[in-house]
mmCIF file of N, CA and C in Angstrom:
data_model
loop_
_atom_site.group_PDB
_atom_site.id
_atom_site.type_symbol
_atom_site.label_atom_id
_atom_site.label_comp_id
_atom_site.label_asym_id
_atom_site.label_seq_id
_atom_site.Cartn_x
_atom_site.Cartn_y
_atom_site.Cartn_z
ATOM 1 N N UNK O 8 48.867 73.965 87.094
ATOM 2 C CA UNK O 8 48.623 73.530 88.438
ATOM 3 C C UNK O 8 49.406 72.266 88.765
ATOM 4 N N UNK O 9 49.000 71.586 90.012
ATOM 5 C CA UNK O 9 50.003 70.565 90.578
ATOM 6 C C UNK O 9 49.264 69.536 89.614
ATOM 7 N N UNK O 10 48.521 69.280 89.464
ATOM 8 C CA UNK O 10 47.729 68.106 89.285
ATOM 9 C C UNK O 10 48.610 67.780 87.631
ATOM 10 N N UNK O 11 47.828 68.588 86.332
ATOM 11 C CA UNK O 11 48.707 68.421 85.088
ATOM 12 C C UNK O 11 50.415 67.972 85.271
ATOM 13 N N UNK O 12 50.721 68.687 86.132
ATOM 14 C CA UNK O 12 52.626 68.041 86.245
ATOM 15 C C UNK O 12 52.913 66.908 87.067
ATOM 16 N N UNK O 13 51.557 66.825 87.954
ATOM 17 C CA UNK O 13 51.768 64.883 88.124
ATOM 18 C C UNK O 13 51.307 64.189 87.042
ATOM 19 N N UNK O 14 50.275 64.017 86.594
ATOM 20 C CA UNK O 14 50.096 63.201 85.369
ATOM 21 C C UNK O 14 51.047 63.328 84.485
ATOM 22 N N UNK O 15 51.620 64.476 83.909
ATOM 23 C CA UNK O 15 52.570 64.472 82.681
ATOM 24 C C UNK O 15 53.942 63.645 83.378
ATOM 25 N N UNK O 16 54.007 63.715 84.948
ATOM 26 C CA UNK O 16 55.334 62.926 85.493
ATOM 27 C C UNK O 16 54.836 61.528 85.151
ATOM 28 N N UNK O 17 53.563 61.186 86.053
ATOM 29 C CA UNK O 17 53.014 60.003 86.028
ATOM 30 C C UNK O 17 53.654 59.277 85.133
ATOM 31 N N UNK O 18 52.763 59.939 83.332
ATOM 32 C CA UNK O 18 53.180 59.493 82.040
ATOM 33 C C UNK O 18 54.807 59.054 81.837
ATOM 34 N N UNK O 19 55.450 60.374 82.190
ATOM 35 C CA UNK O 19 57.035 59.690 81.976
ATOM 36 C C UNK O 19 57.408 58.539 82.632
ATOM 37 N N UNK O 20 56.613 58.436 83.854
ATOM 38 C CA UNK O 20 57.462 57.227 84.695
ATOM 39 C C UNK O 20 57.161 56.246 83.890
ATOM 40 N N UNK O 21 55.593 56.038 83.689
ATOM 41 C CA UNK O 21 55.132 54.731 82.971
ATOM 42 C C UNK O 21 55.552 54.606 81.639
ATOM 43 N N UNK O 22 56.195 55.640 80.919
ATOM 44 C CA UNK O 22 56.840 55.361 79.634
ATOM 45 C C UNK O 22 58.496 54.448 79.541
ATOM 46 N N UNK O 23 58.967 55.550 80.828
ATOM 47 C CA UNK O 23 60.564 54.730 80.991
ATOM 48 C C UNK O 23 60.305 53.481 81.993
ATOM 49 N N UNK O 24 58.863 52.995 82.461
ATOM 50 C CA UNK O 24 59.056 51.506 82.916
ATOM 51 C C UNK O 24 58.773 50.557 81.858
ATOM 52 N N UNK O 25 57.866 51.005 80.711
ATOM 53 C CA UNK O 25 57.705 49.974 79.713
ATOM 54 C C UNK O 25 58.709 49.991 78.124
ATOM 55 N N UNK O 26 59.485 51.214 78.603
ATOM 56 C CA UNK O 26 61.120 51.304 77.517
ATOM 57 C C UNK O 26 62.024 50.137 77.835
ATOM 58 N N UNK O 27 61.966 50.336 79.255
ATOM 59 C CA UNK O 27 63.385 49.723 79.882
ATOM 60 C C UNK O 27 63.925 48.517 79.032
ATOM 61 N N UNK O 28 62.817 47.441 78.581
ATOM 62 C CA UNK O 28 62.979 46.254 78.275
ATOM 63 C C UNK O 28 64.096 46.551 77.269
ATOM 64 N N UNK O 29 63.771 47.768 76.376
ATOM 65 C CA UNK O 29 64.301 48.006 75.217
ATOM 66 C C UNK O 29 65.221 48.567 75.402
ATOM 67 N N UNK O 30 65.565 49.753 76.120
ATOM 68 C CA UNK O 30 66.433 50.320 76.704
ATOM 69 C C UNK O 30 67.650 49.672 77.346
ATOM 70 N N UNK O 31 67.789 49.106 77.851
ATOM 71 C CA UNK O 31 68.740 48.473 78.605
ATOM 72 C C UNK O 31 69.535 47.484 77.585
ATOM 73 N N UNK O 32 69.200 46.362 77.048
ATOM 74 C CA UNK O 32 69.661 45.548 75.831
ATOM 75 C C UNK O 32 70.681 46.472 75.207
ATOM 76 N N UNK O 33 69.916 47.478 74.606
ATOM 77 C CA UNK O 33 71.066 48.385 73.559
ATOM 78 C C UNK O 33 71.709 49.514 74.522
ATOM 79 N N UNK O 34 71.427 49.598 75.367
ATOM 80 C CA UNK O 34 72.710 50.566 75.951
ATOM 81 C C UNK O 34 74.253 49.714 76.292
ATOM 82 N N UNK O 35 73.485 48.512 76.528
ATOM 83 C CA UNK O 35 74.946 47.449 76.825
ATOM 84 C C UNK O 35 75.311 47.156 75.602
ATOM 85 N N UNK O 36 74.400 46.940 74.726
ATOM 86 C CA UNK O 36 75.575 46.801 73.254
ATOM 87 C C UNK O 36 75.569 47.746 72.749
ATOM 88 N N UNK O 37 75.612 49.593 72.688
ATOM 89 C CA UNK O 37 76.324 50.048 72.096
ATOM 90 C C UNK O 37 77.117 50.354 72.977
ATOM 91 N N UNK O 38 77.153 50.198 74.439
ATOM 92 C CA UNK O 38 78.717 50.568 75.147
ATOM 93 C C UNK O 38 79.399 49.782 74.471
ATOM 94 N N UNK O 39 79.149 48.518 74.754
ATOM 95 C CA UNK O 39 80.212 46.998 74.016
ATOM 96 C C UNK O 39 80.962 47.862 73.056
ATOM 97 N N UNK O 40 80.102 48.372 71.873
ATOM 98 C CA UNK O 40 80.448 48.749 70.373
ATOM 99 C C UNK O 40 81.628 50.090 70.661
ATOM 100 N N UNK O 41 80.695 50.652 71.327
ATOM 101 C CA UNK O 41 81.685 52.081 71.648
ATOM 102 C C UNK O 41 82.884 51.607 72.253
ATOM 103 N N UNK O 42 83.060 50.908 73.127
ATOM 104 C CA UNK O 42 83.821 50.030 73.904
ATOM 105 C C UNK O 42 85.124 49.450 72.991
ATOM 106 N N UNK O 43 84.939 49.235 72.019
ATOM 107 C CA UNK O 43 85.414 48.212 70.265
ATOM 108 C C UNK O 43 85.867 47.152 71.191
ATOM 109 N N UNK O 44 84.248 46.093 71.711
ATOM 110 C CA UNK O 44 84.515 44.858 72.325
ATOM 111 C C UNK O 44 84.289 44.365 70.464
ATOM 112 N N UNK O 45 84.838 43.104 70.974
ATOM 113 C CA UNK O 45 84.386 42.508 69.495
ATOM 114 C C UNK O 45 83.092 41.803 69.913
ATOM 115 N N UNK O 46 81.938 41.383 69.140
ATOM 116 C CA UNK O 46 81.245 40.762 69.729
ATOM 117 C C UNK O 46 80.664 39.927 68.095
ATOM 118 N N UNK O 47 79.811 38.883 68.825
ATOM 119 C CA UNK O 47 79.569 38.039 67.937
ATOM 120 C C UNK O 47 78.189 37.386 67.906
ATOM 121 N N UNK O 48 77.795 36.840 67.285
ATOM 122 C CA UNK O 48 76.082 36.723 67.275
ATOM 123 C C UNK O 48 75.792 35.908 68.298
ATOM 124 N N UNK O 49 76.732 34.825 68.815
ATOM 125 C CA UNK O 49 76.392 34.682 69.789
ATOM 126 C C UNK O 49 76.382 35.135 71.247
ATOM 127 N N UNK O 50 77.304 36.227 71.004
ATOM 128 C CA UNK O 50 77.253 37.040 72.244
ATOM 129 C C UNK O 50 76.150 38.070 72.632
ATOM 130 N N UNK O 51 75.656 38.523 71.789
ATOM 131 C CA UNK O 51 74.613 39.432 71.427
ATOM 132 C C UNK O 51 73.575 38.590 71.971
ATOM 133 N N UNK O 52 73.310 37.536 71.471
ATOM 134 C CA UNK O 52 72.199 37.240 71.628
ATOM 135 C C UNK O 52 71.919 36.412 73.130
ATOM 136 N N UNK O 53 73.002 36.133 73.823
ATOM 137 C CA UNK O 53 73.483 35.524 75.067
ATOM 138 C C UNK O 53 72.849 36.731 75.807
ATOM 139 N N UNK O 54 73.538 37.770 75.506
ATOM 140 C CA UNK O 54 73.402 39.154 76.147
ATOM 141 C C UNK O 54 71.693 39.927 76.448
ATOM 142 N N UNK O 55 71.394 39.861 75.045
ATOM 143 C CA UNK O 55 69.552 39.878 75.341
ATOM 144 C C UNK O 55 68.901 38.922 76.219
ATOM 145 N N UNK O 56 68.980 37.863 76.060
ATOM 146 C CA UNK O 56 68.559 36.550 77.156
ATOM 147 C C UNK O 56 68.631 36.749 78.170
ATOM 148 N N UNK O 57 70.523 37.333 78.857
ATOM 149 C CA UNK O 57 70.233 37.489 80.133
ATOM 150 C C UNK O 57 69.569 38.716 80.754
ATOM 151 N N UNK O 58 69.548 39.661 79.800
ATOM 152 C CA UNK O 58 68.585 40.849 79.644
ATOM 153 C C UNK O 58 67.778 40.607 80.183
ATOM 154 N N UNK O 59 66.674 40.142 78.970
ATOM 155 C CA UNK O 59 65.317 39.969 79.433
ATOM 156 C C UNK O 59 65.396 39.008 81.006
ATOM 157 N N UNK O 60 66.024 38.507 81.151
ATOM 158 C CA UNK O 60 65.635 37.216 82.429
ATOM 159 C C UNK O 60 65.653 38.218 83.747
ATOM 160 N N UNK O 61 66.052 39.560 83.656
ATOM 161 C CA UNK O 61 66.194 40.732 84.559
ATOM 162 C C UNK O 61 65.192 41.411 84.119
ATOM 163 N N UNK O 62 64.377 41.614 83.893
ATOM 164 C CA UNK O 62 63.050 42.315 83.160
ATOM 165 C C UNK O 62 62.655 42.398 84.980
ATOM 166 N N UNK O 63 61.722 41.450 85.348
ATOM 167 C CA UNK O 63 60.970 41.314 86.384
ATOM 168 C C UNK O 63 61.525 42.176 87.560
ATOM 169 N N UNK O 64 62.809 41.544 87.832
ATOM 170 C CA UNK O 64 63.725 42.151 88.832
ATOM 171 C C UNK O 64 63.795 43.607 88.795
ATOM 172 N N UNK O 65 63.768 44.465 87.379
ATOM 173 C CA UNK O 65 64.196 45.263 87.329
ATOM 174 C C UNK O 65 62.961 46.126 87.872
ATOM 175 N N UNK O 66 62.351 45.872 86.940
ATOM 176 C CA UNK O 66 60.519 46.358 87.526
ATOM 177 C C UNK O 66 59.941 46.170 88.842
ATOM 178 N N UNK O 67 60.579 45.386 89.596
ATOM 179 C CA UNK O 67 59.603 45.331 91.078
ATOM 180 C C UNK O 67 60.662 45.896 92.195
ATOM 181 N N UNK O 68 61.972 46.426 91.424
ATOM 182 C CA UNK O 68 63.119 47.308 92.309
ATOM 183 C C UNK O 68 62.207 48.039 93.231
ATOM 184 N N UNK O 69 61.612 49.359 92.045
ATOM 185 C CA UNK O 69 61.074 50.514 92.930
ATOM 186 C C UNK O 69 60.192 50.110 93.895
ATOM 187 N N UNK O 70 58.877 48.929 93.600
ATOM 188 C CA UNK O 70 58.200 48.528 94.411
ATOM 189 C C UNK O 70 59.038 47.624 96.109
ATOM 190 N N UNK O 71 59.651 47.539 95.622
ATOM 191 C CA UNK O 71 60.550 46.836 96.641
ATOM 192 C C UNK O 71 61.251 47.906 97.507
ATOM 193 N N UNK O 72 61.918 48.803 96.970
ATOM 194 C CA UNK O 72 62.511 49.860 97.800
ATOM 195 C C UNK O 72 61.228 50.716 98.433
ATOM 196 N N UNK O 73 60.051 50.820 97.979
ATOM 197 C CA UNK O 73 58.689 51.491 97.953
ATOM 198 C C UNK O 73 58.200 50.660 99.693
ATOM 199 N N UNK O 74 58.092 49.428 99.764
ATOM 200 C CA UNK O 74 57.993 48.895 100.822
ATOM 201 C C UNK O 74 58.951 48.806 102.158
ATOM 202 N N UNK O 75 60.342 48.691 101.392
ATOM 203 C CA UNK O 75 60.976 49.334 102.620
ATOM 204 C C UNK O 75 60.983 50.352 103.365
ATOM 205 N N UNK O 76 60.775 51.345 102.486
ATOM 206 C CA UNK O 76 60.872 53.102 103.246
ATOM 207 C C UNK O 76 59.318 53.090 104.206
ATOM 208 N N UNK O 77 58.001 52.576 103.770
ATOM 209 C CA UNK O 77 57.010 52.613 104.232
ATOM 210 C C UNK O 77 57.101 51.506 105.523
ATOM 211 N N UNK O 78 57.983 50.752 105.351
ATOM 212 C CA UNK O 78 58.224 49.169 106.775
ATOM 213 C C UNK O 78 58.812 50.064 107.839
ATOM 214 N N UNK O 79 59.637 50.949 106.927
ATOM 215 C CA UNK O 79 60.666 52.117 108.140
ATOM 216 C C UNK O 79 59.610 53.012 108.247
ATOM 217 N N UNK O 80 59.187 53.934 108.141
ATOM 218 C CA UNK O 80 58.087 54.975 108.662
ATOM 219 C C UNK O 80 56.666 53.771 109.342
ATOM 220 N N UNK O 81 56.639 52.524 109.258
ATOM 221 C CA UNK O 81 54.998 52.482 110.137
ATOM 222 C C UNK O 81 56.246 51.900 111.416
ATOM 223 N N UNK O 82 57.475 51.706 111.818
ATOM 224 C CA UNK O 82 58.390 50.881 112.282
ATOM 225 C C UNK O 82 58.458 52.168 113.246
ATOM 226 N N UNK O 83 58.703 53.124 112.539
ATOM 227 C CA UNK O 83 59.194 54.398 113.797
ATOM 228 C C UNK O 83 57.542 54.693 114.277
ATOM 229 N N UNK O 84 56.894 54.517 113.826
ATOM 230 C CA UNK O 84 55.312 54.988 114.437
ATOM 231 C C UNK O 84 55.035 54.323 115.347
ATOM 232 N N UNK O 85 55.088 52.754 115.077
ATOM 233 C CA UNK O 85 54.905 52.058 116.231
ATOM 234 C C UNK O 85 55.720 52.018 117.450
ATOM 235 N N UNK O 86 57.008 52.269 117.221
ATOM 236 C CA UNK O 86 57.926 52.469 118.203
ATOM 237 C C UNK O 86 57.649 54.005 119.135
ATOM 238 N N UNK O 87 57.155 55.013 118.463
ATOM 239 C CA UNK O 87 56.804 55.869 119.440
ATOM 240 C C UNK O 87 55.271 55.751 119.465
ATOM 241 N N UNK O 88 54.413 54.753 119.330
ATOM 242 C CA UNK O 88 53.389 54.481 120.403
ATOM 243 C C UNK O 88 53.770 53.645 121.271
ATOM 244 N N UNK O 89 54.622 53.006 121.395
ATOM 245 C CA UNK O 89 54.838 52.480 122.349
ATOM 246 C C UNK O 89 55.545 52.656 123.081
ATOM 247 N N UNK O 90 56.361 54.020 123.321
ATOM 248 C CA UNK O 90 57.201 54.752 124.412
ATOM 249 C C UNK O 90 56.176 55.812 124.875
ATOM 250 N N UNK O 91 55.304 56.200 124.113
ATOM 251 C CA UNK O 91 54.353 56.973 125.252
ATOM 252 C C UNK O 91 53.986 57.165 126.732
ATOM 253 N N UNK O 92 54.220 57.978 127.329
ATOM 254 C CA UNK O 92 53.672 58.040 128.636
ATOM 255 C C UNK O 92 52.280 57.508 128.718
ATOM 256 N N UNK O 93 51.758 56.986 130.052
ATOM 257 C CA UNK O 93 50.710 56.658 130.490
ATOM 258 C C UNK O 93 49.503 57.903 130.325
ATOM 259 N N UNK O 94 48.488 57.408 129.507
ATOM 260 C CA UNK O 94 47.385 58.760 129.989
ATOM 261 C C UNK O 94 47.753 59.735 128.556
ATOM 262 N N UNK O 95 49.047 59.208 127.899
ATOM 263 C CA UNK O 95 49.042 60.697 126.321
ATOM 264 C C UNK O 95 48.465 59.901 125.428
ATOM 265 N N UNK O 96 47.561 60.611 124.761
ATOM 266 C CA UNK O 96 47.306 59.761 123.474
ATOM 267 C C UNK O 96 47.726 60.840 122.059
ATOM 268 N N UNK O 97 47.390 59.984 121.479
ATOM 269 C CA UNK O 97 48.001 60.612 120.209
ATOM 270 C C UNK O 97 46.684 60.977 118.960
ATOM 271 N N UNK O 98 45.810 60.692 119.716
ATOM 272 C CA UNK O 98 44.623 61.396 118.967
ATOM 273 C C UNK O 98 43.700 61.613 119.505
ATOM 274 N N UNK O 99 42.734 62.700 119.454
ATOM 275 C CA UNK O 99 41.994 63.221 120.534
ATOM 276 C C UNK O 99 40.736 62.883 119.420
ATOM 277 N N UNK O 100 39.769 62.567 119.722
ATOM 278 C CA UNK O 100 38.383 62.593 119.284
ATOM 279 C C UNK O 100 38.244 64.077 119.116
ATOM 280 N N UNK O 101 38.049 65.033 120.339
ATOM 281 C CA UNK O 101 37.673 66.374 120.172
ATOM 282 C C UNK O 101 38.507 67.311 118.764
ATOM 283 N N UNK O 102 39.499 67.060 119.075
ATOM 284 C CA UNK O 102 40.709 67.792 117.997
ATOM 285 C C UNK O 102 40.490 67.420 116.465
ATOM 286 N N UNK O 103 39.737 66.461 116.130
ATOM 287 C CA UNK O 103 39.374 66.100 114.944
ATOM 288 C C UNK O 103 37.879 66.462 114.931
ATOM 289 N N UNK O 104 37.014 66.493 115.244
ATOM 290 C CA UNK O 104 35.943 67.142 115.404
ATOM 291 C C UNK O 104 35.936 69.120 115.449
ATOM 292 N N UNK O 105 36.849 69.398 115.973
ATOM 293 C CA UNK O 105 37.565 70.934 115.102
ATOM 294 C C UNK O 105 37.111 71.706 116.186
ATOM 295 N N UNK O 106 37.431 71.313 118.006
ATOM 296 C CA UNK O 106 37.502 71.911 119.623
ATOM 297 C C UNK O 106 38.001 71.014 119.980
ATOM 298 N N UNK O 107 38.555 71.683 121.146
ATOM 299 C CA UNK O 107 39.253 70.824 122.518
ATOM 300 C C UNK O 107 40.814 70.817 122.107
ATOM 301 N N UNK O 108 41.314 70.149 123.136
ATOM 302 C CA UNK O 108 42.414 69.659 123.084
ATOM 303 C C UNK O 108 43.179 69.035 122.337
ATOM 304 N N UNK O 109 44.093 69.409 121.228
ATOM 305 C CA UNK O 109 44.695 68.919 120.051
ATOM 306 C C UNK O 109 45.915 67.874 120.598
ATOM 307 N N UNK O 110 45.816 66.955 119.821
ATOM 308 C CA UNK O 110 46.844 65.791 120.215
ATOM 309 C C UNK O 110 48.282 66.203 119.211
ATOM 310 N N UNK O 111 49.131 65.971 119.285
ATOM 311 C CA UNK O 111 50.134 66.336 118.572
ATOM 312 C C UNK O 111 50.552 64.942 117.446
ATOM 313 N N UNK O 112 50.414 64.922 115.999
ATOM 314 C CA UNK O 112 50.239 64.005 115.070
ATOM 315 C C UNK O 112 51.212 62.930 115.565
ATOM 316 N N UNK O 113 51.078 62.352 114.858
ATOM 317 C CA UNK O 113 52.460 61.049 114.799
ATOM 318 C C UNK O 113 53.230 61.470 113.361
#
């Protein structure tokens, strides 16, 4: 059913948000390696530092893009309540009560 393949998604998301930390560090140093950068202990370890100091950033991306798309959808809602004709409404008491005259959603 739908429900089991959201949770099992759920799970993946929350697995690759609490990898990343780890994830990310070594994908840049084995490109480096694959790369044949030379690198050196202090580069490595320069490299994790500025890593981690992107941890936060990296994690509040989705939440951040998450608020934009929702600023744009309540942005167009309000904008067509407020081009409405005089006298239309956009929700009928009766039409939710399940008679009368159905309002057409937003």
């Amino acid at each position: 059913g739908f429900l089991p393949r959201r949770k099992y998604l759920d799970a993946v998301c929350v697995f690759v948000w609490a990898f990343m930390p780890v994830l990310v560090p070594f994908a840049t140093i084995a490109t480096a390696v694959l790369m044949k950068q030379p690198l050196s202990a202090a580069d490595v370890i320069t490299t994790i530092a500025l890593l981690n100091m992107l941890i936060f950033p990296m994690n509040a991306f989705p939440w951040v893009v998450n608020g934009l798309v929702e600023s744009a959808v309540s942005a167009g809602r309000i904008a067509k309540l407020f081009t409405l004709e005089d006298g239309v409404t956009l929700f009928s008491p009766a039409a939710a009560a399940g008679g009368g005259d159905e309002a057409a959603p937003v």
